[in-house]
Amino acid sequence: MPTRVPLILGAGSFGVPNTNTTRIHTLPEAQAVVDRFLSYGQNGIDTSRSYGYGTSEEFLGKLDLHGSLVDTKIPPKEPGGFAPDKIRASFQASLKALGPHKIRVFYLHYPDRSDKHVPFEDTLREINELHKSGQIQEFGLSNFFAWEVAEFVGIARANGWIQPTVYQGRYNALDRAIEPELIPCLRKYGIRFYAYSPLAGGLLAGRNISDDGVVDAPGSRWDPTASSIAPVFYKFYGPVFPVLRELKDVADKRGIKLAEVAHRWLQHHSALGPNDGVLLGVSNVGHVDANIKYSEGGPLPDDALKLLDDAWAKARNLVLPYGKRRILLAVLHS
């Protein structure tokens, strides 16, 4: 059964051990995940030059993707990281790592807001050359503000260059910061939106939550002794814990998993449409099955929707800006 909003496989979990975001560390495991995802008729695989310090792309380059194209991203690894020569070098590294696979969308992963940032025009000129040479199909932006998106579009139109056609950003039932400003901007310019962090950093995966925090946190990103980002999660999501406990009770009574609530909200009650997408971050084949099954479900009952709206009302003045800096990027891709 097709989902209303298409799904994209996030390959940020692929790569060697002890690197950022990776949880699938062998090629057979990664191949099994890809095969299962594609078996549902979904099509689209997302990665970044930064995931697994480059090993996510290297894993994909050794897998059979059955003709699927790959979306990848370039991060500004240093101030001035979007200079034309650095874009070209990063792109060539991605191309080499991905081996036989073609690049569909080439994203700027997040803004370079340093004192040495490169003018957008210089960056876009180089990306346009990649497009003219047939090496990429589309240009995308991720984690930029709406005004920055509009500036890229204006530069592209003025010069007859490739325009951004995809935007990837953080979006879930507990974090709707993109809705007032970014979504109208994207709709105006015909840009698709791909949502990452559908489970709010794992909070909507059904974790056991008490008044003091996440009970089943040891060793996870929610464990303050094991994760430097845990205090950030608690700061921004802590106020919604009581509502989430109530929501989990409602879901349990209806035989619905909290993760299913999250995915069904994105499919039927969010600002997303059939031309947009939702990224799935998975650790095993079982996660693929579960998340796709959840996404195929219908609209949510009214009591669950009300609790999600209540949770957002508590979180809306606390969540991170949708256009952000590097420090908080990797932790929310789940």
Short mmCIF file of C-alpha atoms in Angstrom, two decimals:
data_model
loop_
_atom_site.label_atom_id
_atom_site.label_comp_id
_atom_site.label_asym_id
_atom_site.label_seq_id
_atom_site.Cartn_x
_atom_site.Cartn_y
_atom_site.Cartn_z
CA MET A 1 0.00 0.00 0.00
CA PRO A 2 1.57 3.33 -1.01
CA THR A 3 1.96 6.08 1.56
CA ARG A 4 0.31 9.46 1.00
CA VAL A 5 3.69 11.18 1.46
CA PRO A 6 6.64 9.30 -0.09
CA LEU A 7 9.35 7.86 2.15
CA ILE A 8 13.12 8.20 1.74
CA LEU A 9 15.66 5.86 3.33
CA GLY A 10 18.10 7.78 5.51
CA ALA A 11 21.51 6.10 5.22
CA GLY A 12 23.10 8.17 7.97
CA SER A 13 23.08 5.02 10.10
CA PHE A 14 25.37 3.20 7.62
CA GLY A 15 29.11 3.27 8.27
CA VAL A 16 32.02 2.05 10.34
CA PRO A 17 31.74 1.88 14.16
CA ASN A 18 32.63 4.81 16.42
CA THR A 19 31.68 7.47 13.90
CA ASN A 20 28.84 9.96 14.22
CA THR A 21 25.30 8.66 13.65
CA THR A 22 26.24 5.14 12.48
CA ARG A 23 24.38 2.09 13.78
CA ILE A 24 24.61 -0.35 10.85
CA HIS A 25 28.23 -1.42 10.61
CA THR A 26 28.35 -4.27 8.09
CA LEU A 27 27.59 -4.36 4.38
CA PRO A 28 25.24 -7.38 4.63
CA GLU A 29 23.14 -5.55 7.24
CA ALA A 30 23.05 -2.42 5.11
CA GLN A 31 22.13 -4.39 1.98
CA ALA A 32 19.27 -6.11 3.82
CA VAL A 33 17.89 -2.72 4.91
CA VAL A 34 18.10 -1.30 1.38
CA ASP A 35 16.47 -4.39 -0.13
CA ARG A 36 13.62 -4.34 2.35
CA PHE A 37 12.96 -0.62 1.91
CA LEU A 38 12.86 -0.88 -1.88
CA SER A 39 10.63 -3.96 -1.72
CA TYR A 40 7.79 -1.70 -0.53
CA GLY A 41 7.89 0.31 -3.75
CA GLN A 42 9.55 3.28 -2.05
CA ASN A 43 12.48 4.83 -3.88
CA GLY A 44 15.04 7.30 -2.62
CA ILE A 45 18.19 7.04 -0.50
CA ASP A 46 19.67 9.96 1.43
CA THR A 47 23.17 10.43 2.83
CA SER A 48 25.80 13.13 3.39
CA ARG A 49 29.52 13.54 3.02
CA SER A 50 29.60 14.01 6.81
CA TYR A 51 27.67 10.87 7.84
CA GLY A 52 30.00 8.33 9.37
CA TYR A 53 32.83 10.69 8.42
CA GLY A 54 32.32 9.68 4.80
CA THR A 55 31.78 5.97 5.40
CA SER A 56 28.02 6.16 4.82
CA GLU A 57 28.68 7.09 1.20
CA GLU A 58 31.38 4.41 0.98
CA PHE A 59 28.95 1.76 2.21
CA LEU A 60 26.37 2.82 -0.37
CA GLY A 61 29.01 2.64 -3.08
CA LYS A 62 29.48 -1.06 -2.33
CA LEU A 63 25.77 -1.94 -2.21
CA ASP A 64 23.30 -2.92 -4.91
CA LEU A 65 20.78 -0.08 -4.91
CA HIS A 66 18.75 -1.66 -7.72
CA GLY A 67 18.95 1.47 -9.84
CA SER A 68 17.95 3.91 -7.10
CA LEU A 69 19.59 7.31 -7.21
CA VAL A 70 21.28 8.84 -4.16
CA ASP A 71 20.80 12.25 -2.56
CA THR A 72 23.87 13.55 -0.75
CA LYS A 73 25.04 16.73 0.96
CA ILE A 74 28.12 18.85 1.37
CA PRO A 75 28.76 20.37 4.81
CA PRO A 76 30.91 23.49 5.18
CA LYS A 77 33.63 21.70 7.14
CA GLU A 78 35.42 24.96 7.82
CA PRO A 79 34.76 28.69 7.46
CA GLY A 80 34.46 29.41 3.77
CA GLY A 81 33.57 25.78 3.14
CA PHE A 82 31.22 26.64 0.28
CA ALA A 83 33.93 28.19 -1.88
CA PRO A 84 33.83 26.81 -5.43
CA ASP A 85 37.04 24.78 -5.08
CA LYS A 86 35.84 23.21 -1.82
CA ILE A 87 32.46 22.34 -3.32
CA ARG A 88 34.19 20.71 -6.28
CA ALA A 89 36.55 18.74 -4.01
CA SER A 90 33.75 17.53 -1.75
CA PHE A 91 31.62 16.57 -4.73
CA GLN A 92 34.44 14.57 -6.27
CA ALA A 93 34.97 12.78 -2.95
CA SER A 94 31.27 11.90 -2.83
CA LEU A 95 31.33 10.74 -6.43
CA LYS A 96 34.31 8.47 -5.75
CA ALA A 97 32.76 7.05 -2.58
CA LEU A 98 29.39 6.34 -4.21
CA GLY A 99 31.05 4.42 -7.02
CA PRO A 100 28.54 3.36 -9.68
CA HIS A 101 25.58 5.24 -8.21
CA LYS A 102 24.28 8.49 -9.69
CA ILE A 103 23.61 11.57 -7.57
CA ARG A 104 20.08 12.89 -7.83
CA VAL A 105 19.96 15.79 -5.33
CA PHE A 106 23.12 17.60 -4.24
CA TYR A 107 22.42 19.58 -1.06
CA LEU A 108 24.18 22.27 0.89
CA HIS A 109 23.87 20.55 4.27
CA TYR A 110 23.66 23.66 6.44
CA PRO A 111 24.66 27.33 6.18
CA ASP A 112 28.15 28.67 6.64
CA ARG A 113 27.47 31.68 8.85
CA SER A 114 31.12 32.32 9.68
CA ASP A 115 32.96 35.56 8.98
CA LYS A 116 34.55 33.83 5.98
CA HIS A 117 31.31 32.71 4.37
CA VAL A 118 31.29 32.73 0.58
CA PRO A 119 28.67 34.75 -1.35
CA PHE A 120 25.76 32.60 -2.44
CA GLU A 121 26.38 33.61 -6.04
CA ASP A 122 29.87 32.05 -6.05
CA THR A 123 28.55 28.85 -4.49
CA LEU A 124 25.63 28.56 -6.88
CA ARG A 125 27.80 29.21 -9.93
CA GLU A 126 29.84 26.09 -9.12
CA ILE A 127 26.75 23.98 -8.43
CA ASN A 128 25.32 25.12 -11.74
CA GLU A 129 28.47 23.85 -13.47
CA LEU A 130 27.95 20.43 -11.86
CA HIS A 131 24.40 20.43 -13.20
CA LYS A 132 25.43 21.58 -16.69
CA SER A 133 27.94 18.74 -16.87
CA GLY A 134 25.19 16.23 -16.07
CA GLN A 135 26.68 15.14 -12.75
CA ILE A 136 23.68 16.10 -10.62
CA GLN A 137 19.97 16.22 -11.40
CA GLU A 138 18.76 18.62 -8.71
CA PHE A 139 20.08 21.16 -6.22
CA GLY A 140 18.81 21.17 -2.64
CA LEU A 141 19.11 23.19 0.56
CA SER A 142 18.97 21.95 4.14
CA ASN A 143 18.64 23.91 7.40
CA PHE A 144 18.61 27.34 5.74
CA PHE A 145 16.20 30.14 6.67
CA ALA A 146 13.39 31.12 4.30
CA TRP A 147 15.06 34.39 3.36
CA GLU A 148 18.20 32.47 2.37
CA VAL A 149 16.13 30.13 0.21
CA ALA A 150 14.56 33.14 -1.50
CA GLU A 151 18.00 34.66 -2.10
CA PHE A 152 19.23 31.48 -3.79
CA VAL A 153 16.14 31.41 -6.00
CA GLY A 154 16.62 35.06 -6.96
CA ILE A 155 20.27 34.54 -7.89
CA ALA A 156 19.43 31.45 -9.92
CA ARG A 157 16.66 33.18 -11.84
CA ALA A 158 18.75 36.27 -12.53
CA ASN A 159 21.53 34.16 -14.05
CA GLY A 160 19.55 31.34 -15.65
CA TRP A 161 21.15 28.82 -13.28
CA ILE A 162 19.80 25.73 -11.57
CA GLN A 163 17.29 26.60 -8.82
CA PRO A 164 16.82 24.72 -5.55
CA THR A 165 13.96 22.25 -5.97
CA VAL A 166 14.21 20.34 -2.67
CA TYR A 167 14.59 21.45 0.95
CA GLN A 168 15.39 19.06 3.78
CA GLY A 169 14.50 20.14 7.30
CA ARG A 170 13.52 19.07 10.79
CA TYR A 171 9.79 18.47 11.16
CA ASN A 172 7.60 16.37 13.43
CA ALA A 173 4.48 16.64 15.59
CA LEU A 174 6.49 18.21 18.44
CA ASP A 175 8.45 20.59 16.23
CA ARG A 176 6.46 22.57 13.67
CA ALA A 177 8.74 25.60 13.49
CA ILE A 178 8.86 25.45 9.69
CA GLU A 179 5.13 25.99 9.20
CA PRO A 180 4.62 29.78 9.56
CA GLU A 181 7.50 31.02 7.38
CA LEU A 182 9.43 28.31 5.55
CA ILE A 183 6.57 26.24 4.12
CA PRO A 184 4.89 29.26 2.43
CA CYS A 185 8.27 30.22 0.96
CA LEU A 186 8.84 26.73 -0.44
CA ARG A 187 5.33 26.55 -1.87
CA LYS A 188 5.78 29.92 -3.57
CA TYR A 189 8.90 28.70 -5.37
CA GLY A 190 7.73 25.14 -6.06
CA ILE A 191 10.29 23.54 -3.75
CA ARG A 192 9.58 20.13 -2.22
CA PHE A 193 10.08 19.56 1.51
CA TYR A 194 11.72 16.41 2.91
CA ALA A 195 11.25 15.99 6.66
CA TYR A 196 13.95 14.53 8.87
CA SER A 197 13.63 13.70 12.58
CA PRO A 198 10.05 12.36 12.29
CA LEU A 199 10.38 10.84 15.78
CA ALA A 200 11.77 13.98 17.47
CA GLY A 201 15.20 12.57 18.17
CA GLY A 202 13.64 9.28 19.26
CA LEU A 203 11.29 10.83 21.81
CA LEU A 204 8.27 9.73 19.78
CA ALA A 205 9.65 6.22 19.42
CA GLY A 206 7.78 5.26 22.59
CA ARG A 207 10.46 5.72 25.22
CA ASN A 208 9.51 5.25 28.87
CA ILE A 209 9.18 8.79 30.25
CA SER A 210 9.00 9.73 33.93
CA ASP A 211 8.86 13.08 35.72
CA ASP A 212 12.67 12.99 35.90
CA GLY A 213 13.32 12.19 32.26
CA VAL A 214 13.70 9.28 29.86
CA VAL A 215 13.86 6.09 31.93
CA ASP A 216 15.32 3.81 29.25
CA ALA A 217 18.08 6.27 28.35
CA PRO A 218 21.33 4.48 29.40
CA GLY A 219 23.80 4.59 26.54
CA SER A 220 21.43 6.50 24.26
CA ARG A 221 21.42 10.10 23.06
CA TRP A 222 19.11 10.83 26.02
CA ASP A 223 21.71 9.69 28.57
CA PRO A 224 23.52 12.78 29.98
CA THR A 225 26.48 10.59 31.00
CA ALA A 226 26.90 9.20 27.49
CA SER A 227 25.71 11.96 25.17
CA SER A 228 26.80 15.59 25.05
CA ILE A 229 23.53 16.47 23.32
CA ALA A 230 21.26 15.03 26.04
CA PRO A 231 21.01 18.37 27.92
CA VAL A 232 19.84 20.03 24.71
CA PHE A 233 17.12 17.42 24.23
CA TYR A 234 15.91 17.86 27.80
CA LYS A 235 15.91 21.64 27.52
CA PHE A 236 13.76 21.72 24.41
CA TYR A 237 11.56 18.66 24.90
CA GLY A 238 11.39 18.37 28.71
CA PRO A 239 8.31 20.60 29.05
CA VAL A 240 6.25 18.25 26.85
CA PHE A 241 6.97 15.09 28.88
CA PRO A 242 3.69 15.21 30.86
CA VAL A 243 1.64 15.56 27.67
CA LEU A 244 3.60 12.75 26.02
CA ARG A 245 2.88 10.42 28.92
CA GLU A 246 -0.82 11.17 28.52
CA LEU A 247 -0.56 10.69 24.75
CA LYS A 248 1.15 7.34 25.25
CA ASP A 249 -1.69 6.23 27.53
CA VAL A 250 -4.26 7.17 24.87
CA ALA A 251 -2.26 5.39 22.18
CA ASP A 252 -1.81 2.28 24.34
CA LYS A 253 -5.55 2.05 24.96
CA ARG A 254 -6.14 2.12 21.21
CA GLY A 255 -3.36 -0.38 20.51
CA ILE A 256 -1.28 2.22 18.67
CA LYS A 257 2.47 2.70 19.12
CA LEU A 258 3.70 6.23 19.77
CA ALA A 259 5.93 5.96 16.69
CA GLU A 260 2.84 5.13 14.66
CA VAL A 261 1.15 8.26 15.99
CA ALA A 262 4.17 10.29 14.85
CA HIS A 263 4.23 8.84 11.33
CA ARG A 264 0.48 9.02 10.81
CA TRP A 265 0.53 12.67 11.90
CA LEU A 266 3.12 13.45 9.22
CA GLN A 267 1.17 11.52 6.60
CA HIS A 268 -2.28 12.98 7.26
CA HIS A 269 -2.23 16.04 9.55
CA SER A 270 0.98 17.92 8.74
CA ALA A 271 1.79 20.50 6.07
CA LEU A 272 3.25 17.79 3.82
CA GLY A 273 1.75 16.76 0.50
CA PRO A 274 2.27 13.94 -2.01
CA ASN A 275 5.22 15.74 -3.63
CA ASP A 276 7.10 16.03 -0.34
CA GLY A 277 8.89 13.29 1.60
CA VAL A 278 9.69 11.83 5.01
CA LEU A 279 13.13 10.44 5.84
CA LEU A 280 13.30 7.19 7.77
CA GLY A 281 16.29 6.64 10.03
CA VAL A 282 16.58 2.93 10.79
CA SER A 283 18.92 0.54 12.61
CA ASN A 284 17.68 -2.76 11.21
CA VAL A 285 15.22 -4.42 8.84
CA GLY A 286 12.57 -4.53 11.56
CA HIS A 287 12.63 -0.74 11.78
CA VAL A 288 11.99 -0.54 8.04
CA ASP A 289 8.95 -2.80 8.30
CA ALA A 290 7.54 -1.01 11.35
CA ASN A 291 8.00 2.55 10.10
CA ILE A 292 6.54 1.84 6.69
CA LYS A 293 3.60 0.01 8.26
CA TYR A 294 3.00 2.98 10.58
CA SER A 295 3.18 5.40 7.64
CA GLU A 296 0.56 3.40 5.75
CA GLY A 297 -1.99 3.91 8.54
CA GLY A 298 -4.92 6.29 8.28
CA PRO A 299 -5.70 9.61 10.01
CA LEU A 300 -5.41 9.79 13.79
CA PRO A 301 -8.33 9.92 16.26
CA ASP A 302 -9.31 13.34 17.56
CA ASP A 303 -8.11 12.76 21.14
CA ALA A 304 -4.61 11.88 19.95
CA LEU A 305 -4.54 14.93 17.68
CA LYS A 306 -5.56 17.21 20.55
CA LEU A 307 -2.75 15.90 22.75
CA LEU A 308 -0.22 16.41 19.96
CA ASP A 309 -1.46 19.98 19.53
CA ASP A 310 -1.19 20.51 23.30
CA ALA A 311 2.39 19.22 23.24
CA TRP A 312 3.29 21.57 20.40
CA ALA A 313 1.69 24.50 22.24
CA LYS A 314 4.07 23.84 25.15
CA ALA A 315 7.11 23.34 22.92
CA ARG A 316 6.65 26.05 20.31
CA ASN A 317 8.55 28.76 22.19
CA LEU A 318 11.38 26.39 23.14
CA VAL A 319 12.28 24.44 20.00
CA LEU A 320 15.40 25.19 18.00
CA PRO A 321 15.17 27.55 15.03
CA TYR A 322 14.64 25.59 11.82
CA GLY A 323 17.66 27.26 10.22
CA LYS A 324 20.56 26.37 12.43
CA ARG A 325 24.26 25.93 12.88
CA ARG A 326 26.32 22.79 12.70
CA ILE A 327 26.48 21.97 16.42
CA LEU A 328 22.97 20.51 16.64
CA LEU A 329 22.66 18.85 13.25
CA ALA A 330 23.58 15.20 13.57
CA VAL A 331 21.57 14.52 16.71
CA LEU A 332 18.12 15.02 15.23
CA HIS A 333 18.35 12.67 12.23
CA SER A 334 16.16 9.83 13.41
#
